[in-house]
CSV table of C-alpha atoms and ligand atoms in Angstrom, one decimal:
chain,number,residue,atom,x,y,z
A,1,MET,CA,152.9,86.5,79.8
A,2,ARG,CA,150.6,87.6,82.5
A,3,HIS,CA,148.6,90.3,83.7
A,4,LEU,CA,148.4,91.8,87.0
A,5,PHE,CA,145.2,94.0,87.0
A,6,ARG,CA,144.9,93.6,90.5
A,7,LEU,CA,145.4,90.8,93.7
A,8,THR,CA,142.0,90.0,94.4
A,9,ASP,CA,142.4,86.3,93.1
A,10,TRP,CA,146.5,86.2,95.4
A,11,THR,CA,146.5,83.7,97.6
A,12,PRO,CA,148.6,84.5,100.5
A,13,ASP,CA,151.1,81.8,99.4
A,14,ASP,CA,151.3,83.8,95.8
A,15,VAL,CA,152.1,87.4,98.2
A,16,HIS,CA,154.5,85.4,100.3
A,17,ARG,CA,156.5,83.9,97.8
A,18,LEU,CA,156.8,87.8,95.5
A,19,LEU,CA,157.8,89.1,98.9
A,20,ASP,CA,160.4,86.6,99.2
A,21,ARG,CA,161.2,87.1,95.6
A,22,ALA,CA,161.4,90.8,96.3
A,23,GLU,CA,163.3,90.4,99.7
A,24,ALA,CA,166.0,88.0,97.4
A,25,LEU,CA,166.5,90.8,95.1
A,26,ALA,CA,167.0,93.5,97.7
A,27,ALA,CA,169.6,91.5,99.2
A,28,GLY,CA,171.3,91.2,96.3
A,29,GLY,CA,170.6,88.2,94.7
A,30,ALA,CA,170.5,87.4,90.8
A,31,THR,CA,167.9,89.2,88.9
A,32,ALA,CA,166.6,87.2,86.0
A,33,ASP,CA,168.2,87.9,82.4
A,34,LEU,CA,165.4,89.6,80.6
A,35,SER,CA,167.9,91.5,78.6
A,36,GLY,CA,166.5,92.2,75.2
A,37,THR,CA,162.9,92.7,76.0
A,38,PHE,CA,160.8,95.7,76.2
A,39,ALA,CA,158.6,96.9,78.6
A,40,ALA,CA,156.4,100.3,78.0
A,41,ASN,CA,154.9,103.0,80.3
A,42,LEU,CA,151.7,104.6,79.8
A,43,PHE,CA,151.1,107.0,82.4
A,44,PHE,CA,147.9,108.7,81.3
A,45,GLU,CA,147.3,109.9,85.6
A,46,PRO,CA,150.3,112.2,86.8
A,47,SER,CA,153.4,109.9,89.0
A,48,THR,CA,156.5,109.8,90.4
A,49,ARG,CA,157.1,107.4,92.2
A,50,THR,CA,155.5,104.4,90.6
A,51,ARG,CA,156.5,105.4,87.1
A,52,PHE,CA,160.4,105.9,88.2
A,53,SER,CA,160.4,103.0,90.6
A,54,PHE,CA,158.9,100.5,87.7
A,55,GLU,CA,161.5,102.4,85.5
A,56,VAL,CA,164.3,101.3,87.5
A,57,ALA,CA,163.3,98.3,88.0
A,58,GLU,CA,162.7,97.2,84.1
A,59,LYS,CA,166.5,98.3,83.6
A,60,ARG,CA,167.7,96.2,86.4
A,61,LEU,CA,166.7,93.3,84.8
A,62,GLY,CA,168.2,94.6,81.2
A,63,MET,CA,165.0,95.7,79.9
A,64,HIS,CA,164.5,97.9,77.0
A,65,VAL,CA,162.3,101.3,78.1
A,66,LEU,CA,159.8,102.5,76.3
A,67,ASN,CA,158.0,105.4,78.3
A,68,VAL,CA,155.1,105.8,76.2
A,69,THR,CA,153.3,110.1,76.7
A,70,PRO,CA,149.7,109.7,76.5
A,71,GLU,CA,149.0,113.4,74.6
A,72,ALA,CA,152.0,112.8,72.6
A,73,SER,CA,150.5,109.2,71.1
A,74,SER,CA,148.1,108.4,68.7
A,75,VAL,CA,145.8,107.9,71.5
A,76,LYS,CA,145.2,111.1,70.7
A,77,LYS,CA,143.7,110.7,67.2
A,78,GLY,CA,141.1,108.5,69.2
A,79,GLU,CA,143.2,105.0,68.9
A,80,THR,CA,141.5,102.7,72.2
A,81,LEU,CA,143.5,101.6,74.4
A,82,TYR,CA,143.2,98.2,73.9
A,83,ASP,CA,144.8,99.3,70.0
A,84,THR,CA,147.5,100.7,70.9
A,85,LEU,CA,148.3,97.9,73.5
A,86,LYS,CA,148.2,95.9,70.6
A,87,THR,CA,150.5,97.7,68.8
A,88,LEU,CA,153.0,97.7,70.9
A,89,GLU,CA,152.6,93.8,71.1
A,90,ALA,CA,153.4,94.3,67.5
A,91,ILE,CA,156.3,96.0,67.7
A,92,GLY,CA,158.1,93.5,70.3
A,93,VAL,CA,156.4,94.9,73.6
A,94,SER,CA,156.7,92.3,76.1
A,95,VAL,CA,155.2,94.4,79.1
A,96,ALA,CA,153.2,97.6,79.3
A,97,VAL,CA,152.5,99.2,83.0
A,98,VAL,CA,149.3,101.2,82.3
A,99,ARG,CA,148.5,103.6,85.0
A,100,HIS,CA,145.0,105.1,84.4
A,101,PRO,CA,142.2,107.5,85.8
A,102,GLU,CA,139.6,105.5,85.1
A,103,GLU,CA,138.3,102.5,87.5
A,104,GLY,CA,138.1,99.0,85.6
A,105,TYR,CA,139.8,99.9,82.4
A,106,TYR,CA,141.9,96.9,82.5
A,107,GLU,CA,138.2,94.4,82.1
A,108,GLY,CA,137.8,92.6,79.0
A,109,LEU,CA,141.0,93.9,77.9
A,110,GLY,CA,143.1,91.0,78.3
A,111,GLU,CA,142.1,88.1,76.9
A,112,GLY,CA,143.1,89.6,73.3
A,113,LEU,CA,146.7,90.6,74.2
A,114,GLY,CA,149.8,88.4,73.9
A,115,LEU,CA,151.7,91.1,76.0
A,116,SER,CA,151.5,91.3,80.1
A,117,VAL,CA,149.4,94.4,81.4
A,118,ILE,CA,150.7,95.6,85.2
A,119,ASN,CA,148.1,98.2,87.1
A,120,ALA,CA,149.6,100.7,88.4
A,121,GLY,CA,146.6,102.1,89.7
A,122,ASP,CA,143.2,102.4,87.8
A,123,GLY,CA,140.8,105.5,88.8
A,124,CYS,CA,139.8,104.9,92.4
A,125,GLY,CA,139.8,101.2,91.8
A,126,HIS,CA,143.3,99.9,92.8
A,127,HIS,CA,147.2,99.8,93.1
A,128,PRO,CA,148.4,95.8,93.0
A,129,THR,CA,152.3,96.7,92.9
A,130,GLN,CA,152.0,99.8,95.5
A,131,THR,CA,150.2,97.1,98.0
A,132,LEU,CA,152.7,94.7,97.9
A,133,ILE,CA,155.0,97.3,98.3
A,134,ASP,CA,153.2,97.8,101.9
A,135,LEU,CA,152.9,94.5,102.9
A,136,TYR,CA,156.2,94.3,102.3
A,137,THR,CA,157.5,96.9,104.7
A,138,ILE,CA,155.1,95.7,107.5
A,139,ARG,CA,156.3,92.3,106.6
A,140,ARG,CA,159.9,93.5,107.3
A,141,GLU,CA,159.3,95.7,110.0
A,142,PHE,CA,157.3,92.8,111.9
A,143,GLY,CA,158.7,89.7,110.8
A,144,THR,CA,154.4,88.4,110.0
A,145,LEU,CA,152.0,90.2,108.3
A,146,LYS,CA,149.6,88.0,111.1
A,147,ASP,CA,147.6,89.6,113.3
A,148,VAL,CA,149.3,93.2,113.1
A,149,THR,CA,146.8,95.8,113.2
A,150,VAL,CA,146.2,98.2,110.2
A,151,ALA,CA,144.7,101.6,110.7
A,152,ILE,CA,144.1,103.1,107.2
A,153,ILE,CA,143.3,106.8,107.3
A,154,GLY,CA,142.0,109.2,105.4
A,155,ASP,CA,140.3,109.8,101.8
A,156,LEU,CA,139.3,105.8,101.6
A,157,ARG,CA,136.2,106.1,99.0
A,158,HIS,CA,138.4,107.8,96.6
A,159,SER,CA,141.7,105.6,97.5
A,160,ARG,CA,142.5,102.9,95.3
A,161,VAL,CA,146.0,101.7,97.8
A,162,ALA,CA,143.0,101.8,100.7
A,163,ARG,CA,140.5,99.8,99.0
A,164,SER,CA,143.9,97.2,97.4
A,165,ASN,CA,145.5,97.5,100.9
A,166,ALA,CA,142.3,96.9,102.9
A,167,GLU,CA,141.1,94.0,101.3
A,168,MET,CA,145.2,91.9,100.8
A,169,LEU,CA,145.7,92.8,104.7
A,170,VAL,CA,142.9,91.0,106.0
A,171,LYS,CA,143.6,87.9,103.0
A,172,MET,CA,146.8,87.8,105.0
A,173,GLY,CA,145.5,88.1,108.0
A,174,ALA,CA,146.0,91.5,109.4
A,175,CYS,CA,143.5,93.3,111.1
A,176,VAL,CA,142.3,96.6,109.9
A,177,VAL,CA,140.6,99.5,111.3
A,178,LEU,CA,139.1,102.6,109.6
A,179,SER,CA,139.1,106.2,110.2
A,180,GLY,CA,138.6,109.3,108.3
A,181,PRO,CA,135.9,111.7,107.6
A,182,PRO,CA,132.5,109.9,107.0
A,183,GLU,CA,132.0,111.9,104.2
A,184,TRP,CA,134.9,110.0,102.2
A,185,ARG,CA,134.2,106.0,103.9
A,186,ASP,CA,132.9,103.3,101.7
A,187,PRO,CA,130.9,100.2,103.1
A,188,ASP,CA,132.5,97.6,100.9
A,189,PHE,CA,135.7,98.6,102.8
A,190,PRO,CA,136.7,95.4,105.1
A,191,GLY,CA,137.4,96.6,109.0
A,192,GLU,CA,136.2,98.9,111.7
A,193,TYR,CA,135.5,102.4,111.8
A,194,VAL,CA,136.6,104.1,114.9
A,195,ALA,CA,137.2,108.0,116.0
A,196,ILE,CA,140.9,109.1,114.7
A,197,ASP,CA,143.1,108.9,118.4
A,198,GLU,CA,141.9,105.4,118.5
A,199,ALA,CA,142.6,104.1,115.4
A,200,VAL,CA,146.2,105.7,116.5
A,201,ARG,CA,146.0,104.7,119.7
A,202,CYS,CA,145.1,100.7,118.5
A,203,ALA,CA,147.9,100.5,115.6
A,204,ASP,CA,151.0,98.3,115.0
A,205,VAL,CA,151.2,100.2,112.0
A,206,VAL,CA,149.5,104.0,111.2
A,207,ASN,CA,148.8,104.0,107.0
A,208,LEU,CA,147.9,107.8,105.9
A,209,LEU,CA,147.0,108.6,102.9
A,210,ARG,CA,146.5,111.9,101.2
A,211,ILE,CA,143.4,113.1,100.3
A,212,GLN,CA,142.7,112.4,96.6
A,213,LEU,CA,141.7,115.8,95.2
A,214,GLU,CA,141.2,115.0,92.1
A,215,ARG,CA,138.8,112.7,92.6
A,216,HIS,CA,136.7,115.2,94.4
A,217,ASN,CA,133.5,117.2,92.9
A,218,GLY,CA,134.2,119.6,95.4
A,219,GLY,CA,132.2,121.7,97.6
A,220,GLU,CA,134.5,120.5,100.7
A,221,ASP,CA,136.9,123.0,101.3
A,222,GLU,CA,135.8,123.3,105.2
A,223,LEU,CA,136.6,119.7,105.6
A,224,VAL,CA,139.7,119.8,103.9
A,225,ALA,CA,141.0,123.1,105.6
A,226,ASP,CA,140.4,121.9,109.3
A,227,TYR,CA,141.4,118.4,108.2
A,228,HIS,CA,144.8,118.3,109.9
A,229,ARG,CA,143.0,119.0,112.9
A,230,ALA,CA,140.5,116.9,112.8
A,231,TYR,CA,141.7,113.7,110.7
A,232,GLY,CA,146.0,113.9,110.3
A,233,LEU,CA,148.3,112.5,112.2
A,234,THR,CA,148.9,115.9,114.1
A,235,ALA,CA,152.6,115.8,116.7
A,236,ALA,CA,150.3,115.6,119.6
A,237,ARG,CA,148.3,112.6,118.1
A,238,ALA,CA,151.6,110.9,117.1
A,239,HIS,CA,152.3,110.7,120.6
A,240,LEU,CA,149.2,107.9,121.4
A,241,MET,CA,150.8,105.2,119.0
A,242,LYS,CA,152.2,102.1,120.7
A,243,PRO,CA,155.6,101.7,120.8
A,244,GLY,CA,157.4,99.6,118.2
A,245,ALA,CA,154.3,100.9,116.1
A,246,ILE,CA,155.0,102.5,112.7
A,247,ILE,CA,154.1,105.7,110.4
A,248,MET,CA,153.4,104.9,106.4
A,249,HIS,CA,151.8,106.3,103.7
A,250,PRO,CA,152.2,105.6,100.1
A,251,ALA,CA,153.1,109.1,98.9
A,252,PRO,CA,152.5,112.1,97.6
A,253,VAL,CA,152.6,113.4,101.3
A,254,ASN,CA,150.9,116.5,101.6
A,255,ARG,CA,152.5,117.9,104.4
A,256,GLY,CA,150.7,119.6,107.5
A,257,VAL,CA,147.4,117.5,106.0
A,258,GLU,CA,147.4,114.2,106.7
A,259,ILE,CA,150.4,114.1,108.5
A,260,ALA,CA,152.9,117.0,110.8
A,261,ASP,CA,156.1,117.8,108.5
A,262,VAL,CA,158.1,117.2,111.2
A,263,LEU,CA,156.9,113.4,111.6
A,264,VAL,CA,157.6,112.3,107.8
A,265,GLU,CA,161.0,111.9,108.2
A,266,ALA,CA,160.7,110.7,112.3
A,267,PRO,CA,162.4,108.0,112.9
A,268,ASN,CA,159.5,105.6,113.0
A,269,ALA,CA,158.6,106.6,109.7
A,270,ARG,CA,158.8,104.2,106.9
A,271,ILE,CA,157.4,106.4,103.9
A,272,PHE,CA,160.6,106.4,102.0
A,273,ALA,CA,161.5,102.6,103.4
A,274,GLN,CA,158.3,102.4,101.2
A,275,MET,CA,159.6,104.0,98.3
A,276,GLN,CA,162.7,101.9,98.6
A,277,ALA,CA,161.1,98.4,98.2
A,278,GLY,CA,159.2,100.4,94.8
A,279,PRO,CA,162.1,98.9,92.9
A,280,PHE,CA,162.8,95.2,94.4
A,281,VAL,CA,158.9,94.7,94.8
A,282,ARG,CA,158.2,95.7,91.4
A,283,MET,CA,161.3,93.5,89.5
A,284,ALA,CA,159.6,90.5,91.1
A,285,VAL,CA,156.7,91.9,89.3
A,286,LEU,CA,158.3,91.5,86.4
A,287,GLU,CA,159.6,88.9,86.7
A,288,TRP,CA,156.6,86.8,87.7
A,289,ALA,CA,154.7,88.6,84.3
A,290,PHE,CA,157.2,86.2,82.5
A,291,LYS,CA,158.0,83.5,84.8
A,292,ARG,CA,156.3,81.0,82.6
A,293,GLU,CA,158.5,82.1,79.6
A,294,ARG,CA,162.0,83.1,80.8
A,295,VAL,CA,162.4,83.4,84.9
A,296,ALA,CA,161.3,80.0,86.0
A,297,LYS,CA,165.2,79.3,87.3
A,298,SER,CA,165.5,82.2,89.5
A,299,TRP,CA,162.4,81.9,90.9
A,300,ALA,CA,163.2,77.8,91.9
A,301,CYS,CA,166.0,78.9,94.2
A,302,CYS,CA,163.8,81.2,96.7
B,401,NCD,C1,148.7,107.1,95.1
B,401,NCD,C2,148.2,106.9,94.0
B,401,NCD,O1,148.8,107.4,92.8
B,401,NCD,O2,147.4,106.2,94.0
B,401,NCD,N1,150.5,107.3,94.7
B,401,NCD,C3,151.4,106.0,94.7
B,401,NCD,O3,151.1,105.6,93.9
B,401,NCD,N2,152.7,105.7,95.3
B,401,NCD,C4,149.3,107.8,96.2
B,401,NCD,C5,148.2,109.2,96.3
B,401,NCD,O4,148.2,109.1,94.7
B,401,NCD,O5,147.2,109.6,96.7
C-alpha cells in the first residue's frame, strides 16, 4: 500500500499517468475490483466536496466505507492519530483518507502503518488530490499543462490548495503568476507577484481562492470588507480576461467576496467541472494506493 501525503516527489510522468487513468475512468472505463476492501474517512475539519467525492469514489470501486467521526471516536479520549490509524488497520481497513488542521500531521506517520494514508488536506500545508483535480481540469481544457499561464489569486499564505497547485504547476511546465493582498503573500511560493488586473489579463486560468478565515488571527476586518473590490474577480474585472480563458476555484465559494455571484456559473467557469472530476481523480488515486497488490492489470491497459 502506498501513502499520498503530498505530490512533491511525483514526476510529471507520474502525474500524467494518474490523469490518464482518471480520464479513462471518467469515460466509463472498467474500474479495478476493490470489492471487499475497507476505506475509512477521517475528517478533523469540515468538508463537503472532498469528503463526499472520496466516498463516491470508494463506493464506485466497490469498497466498504467507514466514516469516522472524530468527536465520537477515541481521539476524544486522547488517542493519537497514529494509534487510531493502527486500530483501523488492525480491524481490516486498507485505506484511510485523512483531513487534519495540523500542517504536516503525516510527518513520521507512514513508517509503522500498513494501511495507506491519503492526505485530504493538512492545515495550510498541502491538498494533493485537489491539485490533481485542478491539473486534470486544466489539461482537459487546453490539452496540455505546458506553457499554460495560471494566475493564483487570493489568500496564498493560508491556502493548501494554492501551495500544492503552485508547486505542481511549475513542475508540469505551466507558468504561475500570483496576486492578492501583500499581507497574505508567501515568499516560498514559486511565481511572480503581479497586480490583480495584470494577473486577470495575462491568465489562461484564473484560479481563485477563498479567504481562509479559520486560519487567521483576526484584525483584518477592513481588508476583508474591501476584498471584492480590491482583489476579487468582479464582473468588470472579468472583462479583462483573454478569450478562451477559464475561471477555477476549489470551492467552497464565497459569492460576492473572491468572485462575483454572476461569474460562478458563467460559461467560462469550470468550478462545477472541477467537482465533477473529483470522484474520478480520487478513484484513480485509490487504485494507485493499491496498485501493486490489486490493480496492476487495470492500469496496464491505459
Ligand atoms: C479547499 C480546502 O479545504 O482546502 N476545499 C476543497 O477541498 N475543495 C479550499 C477551501 O476550503 O477554501
